[in-house]
CSV table of C-alpha atoms and ligand atoms in Angstrom, one decimal:
chain,number,residue,atom,x,y,z
A,10,UNK,CA,0.0,0.0,0.0
A,11,UNK,CA,2.7,2.5,1.0
A,12,UNK,CA,4.7,1.5,-2.0
A,13,UNK,CA,1.7,2.1,-4.3
A,14,UNK,CA,1.2,5.5,-2.7
A,15,UNK,CA,4.8,6.5,-3.2
A,16,UNK,CA,4.7,5.5,-6.9
A,17,UNK,CA,1.5,7.4,-7.4
A,18,UNK,CA,2.9,10.6,-6.1
A,19,UNK,CA,6.2,10.2,-8.1
A,20,UNK,CA,4.2,9.6,-11.2
A,21,UNK,CA,2.1,12.7,-10.5
A,22,UNK,CA,5.2,14.8,-10.1
A,23,UNK,CA,6.7,13.4,-13.3
A,24,UNK,CA,3.5,14.3,-15.2
A,25,UNK,CA,3.8,17.8,-13.9
A,26,UNK,CA,7.4,18.1,-15.0
A,27,UNK,CA,6.6,16.6,-18.4
A,28,UNK,CA,3.8,19.2,-18.9
A,29,UNK,CA,6.2,22.0,-18.2
A,30,UNK,CA,8.7,20.5,-20.6
A,31,UNK,CA,11.2,20.1,-17.8
A,32,UNK,CA,12.0,16.4,-18.1
A,33,UNK,CA,15.4,15.2,-19.2
A,34,UNK,CA,15.4,13.4,-22.5
A,35,UNK,CA,18.7,11.6,-22.3
A,36,UNK,CA,20.4,10.9,-25.6
A,37,UNK,CA,22.8,7.9,-25.9
A,38,UNK,CA,26.2,7.9,-27.4
A,39,UNK,CA,27.1,4.7,-29.4
A,40,UNK,CA,30.7,5.8,-29.9
A,41,UNK,CA,33.4,7.6,-28.0
A,42,UNK,CA,33.1,11.2,-26.8
A,43,UNK,CA,34.6,13.0,-29.8
A,44,UNK,CA,33.7,15.9,-32.2
A,45,UNK,CA,32.0,13.3,-34.5
A,46,UNK,CA,29.9,10.7,-32.7
A,47,UNK,CA,27.0,8.4,-33.2
A,48,UNK,CA,24.1,9.5,-30.9
A,49,UNK,CA,20.7,7.8,-30.9
A,50,UNK,CA,21.6,6.1,-34.2
A,51,UNK,CA,22.6,9.4,-35.9
A,52,UNK,CA,26.0,10.7,-36.9
A,53,UNK,CA,26.4,14.1,-35.4
A,54,UNK,CA,28.8,16.9,-34.5
A,55,UNK,CA,29.0,17.0,-30.7
A,56,UNK,CA,28.9,20.5,-29.3
A,57,UNK,CA,27.8,19.8,-25.7
A,58,UNK,CA,30.5,17.7,-24.1
A,59,UNK,CA,33.0,19.0,-21.5
A,60,UNK,CA,35.8,17.2,-23.3
A,61,UNK,CA,37.5,20.5,-23.9
A,62,UNK,CA,40.9,19.2,-25.0
A,63,UNK,CA,39.6,16.1,-26.8
A,64,UNK,CA,41.4,13.8,-24.2
A,65,UNK,CA,38.4,11.5,-23.4
A,66,UNK,CA,39.2,9.3,-26.3
A,67,UNK,CA,43.0,10.1,-26.6
A,68,UNK,CA,45.1,7.1,-27.5
A,69,UNK,CA,47.6,7.9,-24.7
A,70,UNK,CA,44.8,8.0,-22.0
A,71,UNK,CA,43.4,4.7,-23.3
A,72,UNK,CA,46.8,3.2,-23.3
A,73,UNK,CA,47.5,4.4,-19.8
A,74,UNK,CA,44.1,3.0,-18.6
A,75,UNK,CA,44.8,-0.4,-20.1
A,76,UNK,CA,48.3,-0.5,-18.8
A,77,UNK,CA,47.1,0.4,-15.3
A,78,UNK,CA,44.4,-2.3,-15.5
A,79,UNK,CA,46.9,-4.9,-16.6
A,80,UNK,CA,49.2,-4.1,-13.7
A,81,UNK,CA,46.8,-3.3,-10.9
A,82,UNK,CA,43.4,-4.9,-11.9
A,83,UNK,CA,40.0,-3.5,-12.4
A,84,UNK,CA,39.3,-2.2,-8.9
A,85,UNK,CA,41.2,-0.7,-6.0
A,86,UNK,CA,39.7,-2.9,-3.4
A,87,UNK,CA,39.0,-0.4,-0.7
A,88,UNK,CA,38.7,3.2,0.4
A,89,UNK,CA,41.9,5.3,0.3
A,90,UNK,CA,42.6,5.3,4.0
A,91,UNK,CA,42.3,1.5,4.4
A,92,UNK,CA,43.7,-0.6,1.6
A,93,UNK,CA,42.7,1.5,-1.4
A,94,UNK,CA,45.7,3.7,-1.9
A,95,UNK,CA,48.0,2.3,-4.7
A,96,UNK,CA,51.2,3.9,-5.7
A,97,UNK,CA,49.3,5.0,-8.8
A,98,UNK,CA,47.0,7.2,-6.7
A,99,UNK,CA,50.0,8.7,-4.9
A,100,UNK,CA,51.7,9.4,-8.2
A,101,UNK,CA,48.7,11.2,-9.6
A,102,UNK,CA,48.5,13.5,-6.6
A,103,UNK,CA,52.3,14.2,-6.8
A,104,UNK,CA,52.0,15.0,-10.5
A,105,UNK,CA,49.0,17.2,-10.0
A,106,UNK,CA,50.7,19.2,-7.3
A,107,UNK,CA,53.8,19.6,-9.5
A,108,UNK,CA,51.7,20.7,-12.5
A,109,UNK,CA,49.9,23.2,-10.4
A,110,UNK,CA,52.9,24.3,-8.4
A,111,UNK,CA,51.4,23.5,-5.0
A,112,UNK,CA,52.9,21.7,-2.0
A,113,UNK,CA,50.3,19.0,-2.2
A,114,UNK,CA,47.1,17.7,-3.6
A,115,UNK,CA,44.3,15.3,-2.8
A,116,UNK,CA,42.0,13.5,-5.2
A,117,UNK,CA,38.4,12.4,-4.7
A,118,UNK,CA,36.0,10.2,-6.6
A,119,UNK,CA,34.4,13.2,-8.4
A,120,UNK,CA,34.1,17.0,-8.3
A,121,UNK,CA,30.7,16.6,-6.8
A,122,UNK,CA,32.1,14.4,-3.9
A,123,UNK,CA,34.9,16.9,-3.5
A,124,UNK,CA,32.6,19.9,-3.0
A,125,UNK,CA,30.2,18.1,-0.7
A,126,UNK,CA,32.9,16.6,1.4
A,127,UNK,CA,35.2,19.6,1.6
A,128,UNK,CA,32.7,22.3,2.3
A,129,UNK,CA,31.1,20.1,4.9
A,130,UNK,CA,34.4,19.6,6.8
A,131,UNK,CA,35.6,23.2,6.7
A,132,UNK,CA,32.6,25.0,8.3
A,133,UNK,CA,30.0,24.3,11.0
A,134,UNK,CA,27.6,26.3,13.2
A,135,UNK,CA,30.2,28.8,14.2
A,136,UNK,CA,30.8,29.8,10.6
A,137,UNK,CA,29.4,31.7,7.7
A,138,UNK,CA,29.4,30.9,3.9
A,139,UNK,CA,29.0,33.6,1.3
A,140,UNK,CA,28.2,32.1,-2.1
A,141,UNK,CA,27.7,33.6,-5.6
A,142,UNK,CA,24.1,33.2,-6.6
A,143,UNK,CA,25.0,31.3,-9.8
A,144,UNK,CA,27.4,28.8,-8.2
A,145,UNK,CA,27.2,25.1,-9.3
A,146,UNK,CA,24.7,22.8,-7.7
A,147,UNK,CA,27.4,20.8,-6.0
A,148,UNK,CA,28.5,23.9,-4.1
A,149,UNK,CA,24.9,24.6,-3.2
A,150,UNK,CA,24.4,21.0,-2.0
A,151,UNK,CA,27.7,21.2,0.0
A,152,UNK,CA,26.6,24.4,1.7
A,153,UNK,CA,23.2,22.9,2.5
A,154,UNK,CA,24.8,20.0,4.3
A,155,UNK,CA,26.6,22.3,6.8
A,156,UNK,CA,25.2,24.0,9.8
A,157,UNK,CA,26.9,27.2,8.9
A,158,UNK,CA,24.9,30.4,8.2
A,159,UNK,CA,24.6,31.0,4.5
A,160,UNK,CA,24.4,34.2,2.5
A,161,UNK,CA,24.2,34.6,-1.3
A,162,UNK,CA,25.7,37.5,-3.1
A,163,UNK,CA,24.5,38.8,-6.5
A,164,UNK,CA,26.3,37.2,-9.4
A,165,UNK,CA,29.9,38.6,-9.6
A,166,UNK,CA,28.7,41.7,-7.7
A,167,UNK,CA,31.6,42.9,-5.7
A,168,UNK,CA,29.6,45.7,-4.0
A,169,UNK,CA,27.1,43.1,-2.8
A,170,UNK,CA,29.9,40.7,-1.7
A,171,UNK,CA,31.5,43.5,0.3
A,172,UNK,CA,28.2,44.3,1.9
A,173,UNK,CA,27.7,40.7,2.9
A,174,UNK,CA,31.3,40.7,4.4
A,175,UNK,CA,30.5,43.6,6.8
A,176,UNK,CA,30.0,42.8,10.4
A,177,UNK,CA,31.1,39.2,10.1
A,178,UNK,CA,33.7,39.3,12.9
A,179,UNK,CA,31.5,37.2,15.2
A,180,UNK,CA,32.0,34.1,13.1
A,181,UNK,CA,34.9,31.7,13.6
A,182,UNK,CA,35.3,31.4,9.8
A,183,UNK,CA,33.9,33.2,6.8
A,184,UNK,CA,34.1,31.2,3.6
A,185,UNK,CA,33.6,33.0,0.3
A,186,UNK,CA,32.9,30.5,-2.4
A,187,UNK,CA,32.7,30.8,-6.1
A,188,UNK,CA,32.8,29.0,-9.4
A,189,UNK,CA,35.9,29.9,-11.4
A,190,UNK,CA,34.0,29.7,-14.7
A,191,UNK,CA,30.3,29.7,-14.4
A,192,UNK,CA,28.9,26.6,-15.9
A,193,UNK,CA,25.8,27.9,-17.6
A,194,UNK,CA,27.0,31.3,-18.8
A,195,UNK,CA,30.7,30.7,-19.4
A,196,UNK,CA,31.7,33.9,-17.6
A,197,UNK,CA,34.7,34.2,-15.3
A,198,UNK,CA,34.6,35.0,-11.6
A,199,UNK,CA,36.5,38.3,-10.7
A,200,UNK,CA,38.8,36.2,-8.5
A,201,UNK,CA,41.3,38.9,-7.9
A,202,UNK,CA,38.7,41.2,-6.4
A,203,UNK,CA,37.1,38.4,-4.5
A,204,UNK,CA,40.5,37.4,-2.9
A,205,UNK,CA,41.2,41.0,-2.1
A,206,UNK,CA,37.9,41.6,-0.5
A,207,UNK,CA,38.1,38.3,1.4
A,208,UNK,CA,41.6,39.2,2.7
A,209,UNK,CA,40.4,42.6,3.8
A,210,UNK,CA,37.7,41.0,5.9
A,211,UNK,CA,39.7,38.1,7.2
A,212,UNK,CA,37.7,35.6,5.1
A,213,UNK,CA,38.7,32.4,3.5
A,214,UNK,CA,38.3,31.8,-0.3
A,215,UNK,CA,37.2,28.7,-2.1
A,216,UNK,CA,37.2,28.4,-5.9
A,217,UNK,CA,35.6,25.6,-7.9
A,218,UNK,CA,37.5,25.6,-11.2
A,219,UNK,CA,35.8,22.7,-12.8
A,220,UNK,CA,35.4,24.6,-16.1
A,221,UNK,CA,38.7,26.5,-15.8
A,222,UNK,CA,41.1,23.7,-15.3
A,223,UNK,CA,42.7,22.7,-18.6
A,224,UNK,CA,41.1,25.8,-20.1
A,225,UNK,CA,42.4,29.0,-18.4
A,226,UNK,CA,46.0,29.9,-17.6
A,227,UNK,CA,49.3,28.7,-18.9
A,228,UNK,CA,48.9,25.1,-20.2
A,229,UNK,CA,45.5,25.0,-18.6
A,230,UNK,CA,46.7,25.6,-15.1
A,231,UNK,CA,43.4,27.2,-14.3
A,232,UNK,CA,41.9,30.4,-12.9
A,233,UNK,CA,44.5,30.9,-10.2
A,234,UNK,CA,47.3,30.9,-12.8
A,235,UNK,CA,45.1,33.0,-15.2
A,236,UNK,CA,44.9,35.8,-12.5
A,237,UNK,CA,48.4,35.1,-11.0
A,238,UNK,CA,46.9,34.2,-7.7
A,239,UNK,CA,49.0,31.2,-6.9
A,240,UNK,CA,49.0,30.6,-3.2
A,241,UNK,CA,46.4,33.2,-2.5
A,242,UNK,CA,43.3,31.1,-2.8
A,243,UNK,CA,42.7,29.0,0.3
A,244,UNK,CA,40.9,26.1,-1.3
A,245,UNK,CA,41.5,25.5,-5.0
A,246,UNK,CA,39.3,22.8,-6.3
A,247,UNK,CA,38.9,21.1,-9.7
A,248,UNK,CA,37.9,18.0,-11.6
A,249,UNK,CA,39.3,15.4,-14.1
A,250,UNK,CA,35.9,14.9,-15.6
A,251,UNK,CA,36.0,17.9,-18.0
A,252,UNK,CA,39.1,19.1,-19.8
A,253,UNK,CA,41.2,16.2,-18.5
A,254,UNK,CA,38.8,13.7,-20.2
A,255,UNK,CA,38.4,11.3,-17.3
A,256,UNK,CA,36.8,11.4,-13.9
A,257,UNK,CA,37.8,12.5,-10.3
A,258,UNK,CA,37.8,15.7,-8.3
A,259,UNK,CA,40.7,17.3,-6.4
A,260,UNK,CA,41.9,20.1,-4.2
A,261,UNK,CA,45.4,21.5,-4.6
A,262,UNK,CA,47.1,23.4,-1.8
A,263,UNK,CA,49.3,23.2,1.2
A,264,UNK,CA,50.4,20.0,2.8
A,265,UNK,CA,48.4,20.7,5.9
A,266,UNK,CA,45.2,21.5,4.1
A,267,UNK,CA,45.5,18.2,2.1
A,268,UNK,CA,46.4,16.2,5.2
A,269,UNK,CA,43.4,17.7,7.0
A,270,UNK,CA,41.0,16.8,4.2
A,271,UNK,CA,42.4,13.3,4.0
A,272,UNK,CA,41.5,12.8,7.6
A,273,UNK,CA,38.2,14.6,7.7
A,274,UNK,CA,36.4,14.6,4.4
A,275,UNK,CA,33.6,12.0,4.7
A,276,UNK,CA,33.2,11.5,0.9
A,277,UNK,CA,36.9,10.6,0.9
A,278,UNK,CA,36.9,8.4,4.0
A,279,UNK,CA,33.7,6.5,3.3
A,280,UNK,CA,33.8,5.7,-0.4
A,281,UNK,CA,36.0,3.4,-2.6
A,282,UNK,CA,38.9,4.9,-4.3
A,283,UNK,CA,39.4,5.3,-8.1
A,284,UNK,CA,39.9,2.1,-10.2
A,285,UNK,CA,43.6,2.0,-11.3
A,286,UNK,CA,42.5,2.8,-14.9
A,287,UNK,CA,41.2,6.1,-13.8
A,288,UNK,CA,44.3,7.1,-11.9
A,289,UNK,CA,46.5,6.0,-14.8
A,290,UNK,CA,44.5,7.9,-17.4
A,291,UNK,CA,44.5,11.1,-15.2
A,292,UNK,CA,48.3,10.9,-15.0
A,293,UNK,CA,48.5,10.6,-18.8
A,294,UNK,CA,46.1,13.6,-19.2
A,295,UNK,CA,48.3,15.8,-17.0
A,296,UNK,CA,51.4,14.8,-19.0
A,297,UNK,CA,49.8,15.5,-22.4
A,298,UNK,CA,48.5,19.0,-21.3
A,299,UNK,CA,52.0,20.0,-20.3
A,300,UNK,CA,53.7,18.5,-23.4
A,301,UNK,CA,51.2,19.9,-25.9
A,302,UNK,CA,50.5,23.6,-25.3
A,303,UNK,CA,48.9,23.6,-28.8
A,304,UNK,CA,45.8,21.9,-27.3
A,305,UNK,CA,44.8,24.8,-25.1
A,306,UNK,CA,45.7,27.3,-27.9
A,307,UNK,CA,43.5,25.4,-30.4
A,308,UNK,CA,40.7,25.3,-27.9
A,309,UNK,CA,40.8,29.1,-27.6
A,310,UNK,CA,41.1,29.7,-31.4
A,311,UNK,CA,38.0,27.5,-31.9
A,312,UNK,CA,36.2,29.3,-29.0
A,313,UNK,CA,36.8,32.8,-30.5
A,314,UNK,CA,35.8,31.6,-34.0
A,315,UNK,CA,32.6,29.9,-33.0
A,316,UNK,CA,31.5,32.6,-30.5
A,317,UNK,CA,32.0,35.3,-33.1
A,318,UNK,CA,30.1,33.2,-35.6
A,319,UNK,CA,27.1,32.8,-33.4
A,320,UNK,CA,27.1,36.6,-32.6
A,321,UNK,CA,27.4,37.5,-36.2
A,322,UNK,CA,24.4,35.3,-37.0
A,323,UNK,CA,22.5,37.4,-34.5
A,324,UNK,CA,22.2,35.1,-31.4
A,325,UNK,CA,22.3,36.3,-27.8
A,326,UNK,CA,25.4,34.6,-26.3
A,327,UNK,CA,25.1,36.4,-23.0
A,328,UNK,CA,28.4,37.3,-21.2
A,329,UNK,CA,30.4,34.2,-22.1
A,330,UNK,CA,34.2,34.6,-22.0
A,331,UNK,CA,35.1,30.9,-22.3
A,332,UNK,CA,34.4,27.9,-24.5
A,333,UNK,CA,31.0,27.6,-22.8
A,334,UNK,CA,28.8,29.7,-25.1
A,335,UNK,CA,25.1,29.8,-24.4
A,336,UNK,CA,22.6,30.7,-27.1
A,337,UNK,CA,19.9,32.3,-25.0
A,338,UNK,CA,16.3,32.0,-26.3
A,339,UNK,CA,14.5,32.6,-23.0
A,340,UNK,CA,11.5,30.2,-23.3
A,341,UNK,CA,12.1,26.5,-22.4
A,342,UNK,CA,10.0,25.4,-25.4
A,343,UNK,CA,12.1,27.4,-27.8
A,344,UNK,CA,15.3,26.0,-26.4
A,345,UNK,CA,14.0,22.5,-26.9
A,346,UNK,CA,12.9,23.2,-30.5
A,347,UNK,CA,16.2,24.7,-31.3
A,348,UNK,CA,18.1,21.7,-29.9
A,349,UNK,CA,15.7,19.2,-31.5
A,350,UNK,CA,15.9,20.9,-35.0
A,351,UNK,CA,19.7,21.1,-34.8
A,352,UNK,CA,19.9,17.5,-33.9
A,353,UNK,CA,17.9,16.7,-37.1
A,354,UNK,CA,20.6,18.5,-39.0
A,355,UNK,CA,23.3,16.5,-37.3
A,356,UNK,CA,24.3,19.0,-34.5
A,357,UNK,CA,24.2,17.7,-30.9
A,358,UNK,CA,23.6,20.5,-28.4
A,359,UNK,CA,21.6,20.5,-25.2
A,360,UNK,CA,18.7,22.7,-24.1
A,361,UNK,CA,19.3,24.1,-20.6
A,362,UNK,CA,16.1,25.0,-18.8
A,363,UNK,CA,14.8,25.6,-15.3
A,364,UNK,CA,16.0,24.7,-12.6
A,365,UNK,CA,19.5,24.8,-14.1
A,366,UNK,CA,18.9,28.3,-15.2
A,367,UNK,CA,16.2,30.9,-14.3
A,368,UNK,CA,12.8,30.2,-16.0
A,369,UNK,CA,13.2,33.1,-18.4
A,370,UNK,CA,16.8,32.3,-19.3
A,371,UNK,CA,16.3,29.0,-21.2
A,372,UNK,CA,19.1,28.4,-23.7
A,373,UNK,CA,21.0,26.0,-25.8
A,374,UNK,CA,24.5,25.6,-24.4
A,375,UNK,CA,27.4,25.0,-26.8
A,376,UNK,CA,30.9,23.9,-25.9
A,377,UNK,CA,33.6,23.7,-28.5
A,378,UNK,CA,36.7,21.6,-28.0
A,379,UNK,CA,40.3,21.7,-29.4
A,380,UNK,CA,39.4,18.6,-31.4
A,381,UNK,CA,36.8,20.4,-33.6
A,382,UNK,CA,38.0,21.4,-37.1
A,383,UNK,CA,37.1,24.7,-38.7
A,384,UNK,CA,34.9,22.8,-41.0
A,385,UNK,CA,33.0,21.2,-38.1
A,386,UNK,CA,32.4,24.7,-36.7
A,387,UNK,CA,31.3,26.1,-40.1
A,388,UNK,CA,28.8,23.2,-40.6
A,389,UNK,CA,27.5,23.9,-37.1
A,390,UNK,CA,27.2,27.6,-37.6
A,391,UNK,CA,25.3,27.1,-40.9
A,392,UNK,CA,22.9,24.8,-39.1
A,393,UNK,CA,22.4,27.3,-36.3
A,394,UNK,CA,21.6,30.0,-38.8
A,395,UNK,CA,19.1,27.9,-40.7
A,396,UNK,CA,17.2,26.7,-37.6
A,397,UNK,CA,17.4,30.2,-36.0
A,398,UNK,CA,15.6,31.6,-39.1
A,399,UNK,CA,13.1,28.7,-39.2
A,400,UNK,CA,12.2,29.4,-35.6
A,401,UNK,CA,12.3,33.2,-36.0
A,402,UNK,CA,14.9,33.5,-33.3
A,403,UNK,CA,17.2,35.8,-35.3
B,7,PLP,C1,31.0,19.5,-13.4
B,7,PLP,C2,31.1,20.4,-12.2
B,7,PLP,C3,31.3,19.8,-11.0
B,7,PLP,C4,31.3,18.3,-10.7
B,7,PLP,O1,32.4,17.7,-11.2
B,7,PLP,P1,32.4,16.1,-11.4
B,7,PLP,O2,33.8,15.8,-11.3
B,7,PLP,O3,31.8,15.9,-12.8
B,7,PLP,O4,31.6,15.5,-10.3
B,7,PLP,C5,31.6,20.7,-9.9
B,7,PLP,N1,31.6,22.0,-10.1
B,7,PLP,C6,31.4,22.6,-11.3
B,7,PLP,C7,31.4,24.0,-11.4
B,7,PLP,C8,31.1,21.8,-12.4
B,7,PLP,O5,30.9,22.3,-13.5
């Protein structure tokens, strides 16, 4: 009886979401994540992956994953602190710290697990978190899991952040937290100003650079490198699931911070460590990024070309400054139609609607990679222009 009631109410909720056009319709890849892929039986140009540097299907990553599996097996056998730390995990953390020029680093199963676990272990009821209103859901969830007081500042509004920082002396810790690159709009946090304001008010800074790692800075060293803020951001977090083409979250920083997180973060302590293949592939990704600066350069060449193309056609691309370029059409239904019609023409992009963005900010989000050719981008732009005219969006 209880079970039937539960299912009834879930179905009702699903119907409501469906009526508002808010249900995910998940497409399935039948080939690797690459600029050209087979998706739901159709050959398409992929413009919605986070595979910024084309590493997800890179021969060197595949080789490294296979070699690690041969030597160490399919699974790690345990959580990191019991019997699940292999020399491969340690090597990855050493190479990551060396790449980023920090004393130490710590890796987690995912970026999501990193944010939840790290935010949770840094603040409690004695503390205050001040968060940008457009921060990623994993930051929001991490903040919700703490007993800290929470305040939200207007997106990138330094006047508002300063206001929120006033009169915060009574807290033990004040944590200012921001995305490095905002995942729905592709704009960059004014990290220099944030760090300065935080320092002035004795607050701690935390940056989630999931979309900046491998993208911003010299050889993709991320937002702290981009703004020359090395050593000035207290918690510098990122992921291997985007530009680095694999999976896994991390924090880079001082030895003591990483040691503390190793001992305190529950998502680290209570969950199995990466399979050897993952650690092996991540190490290969770091090596390639450093050896081939042309990857990041090509990513930016493609970004500039495609963004200009969309603007020239007449689309509203918002405030994007990175490879994430939204095509803002406002209504959810229009975003769906745009994505559906583009798919019919062989262009795979995703509609992004409420609750991921505000109800009146529905969009199609495009992400170019270094692996796209000029021709891919020209084909995509021609399709955008055609569908944009069909739907009277331009
Ligand atoms: C993707 C993303 C995450 C989550 O990273 P995963 O490693 O995929 O779990 C966290 N924060 C931001 C800003 C992201 O874009």
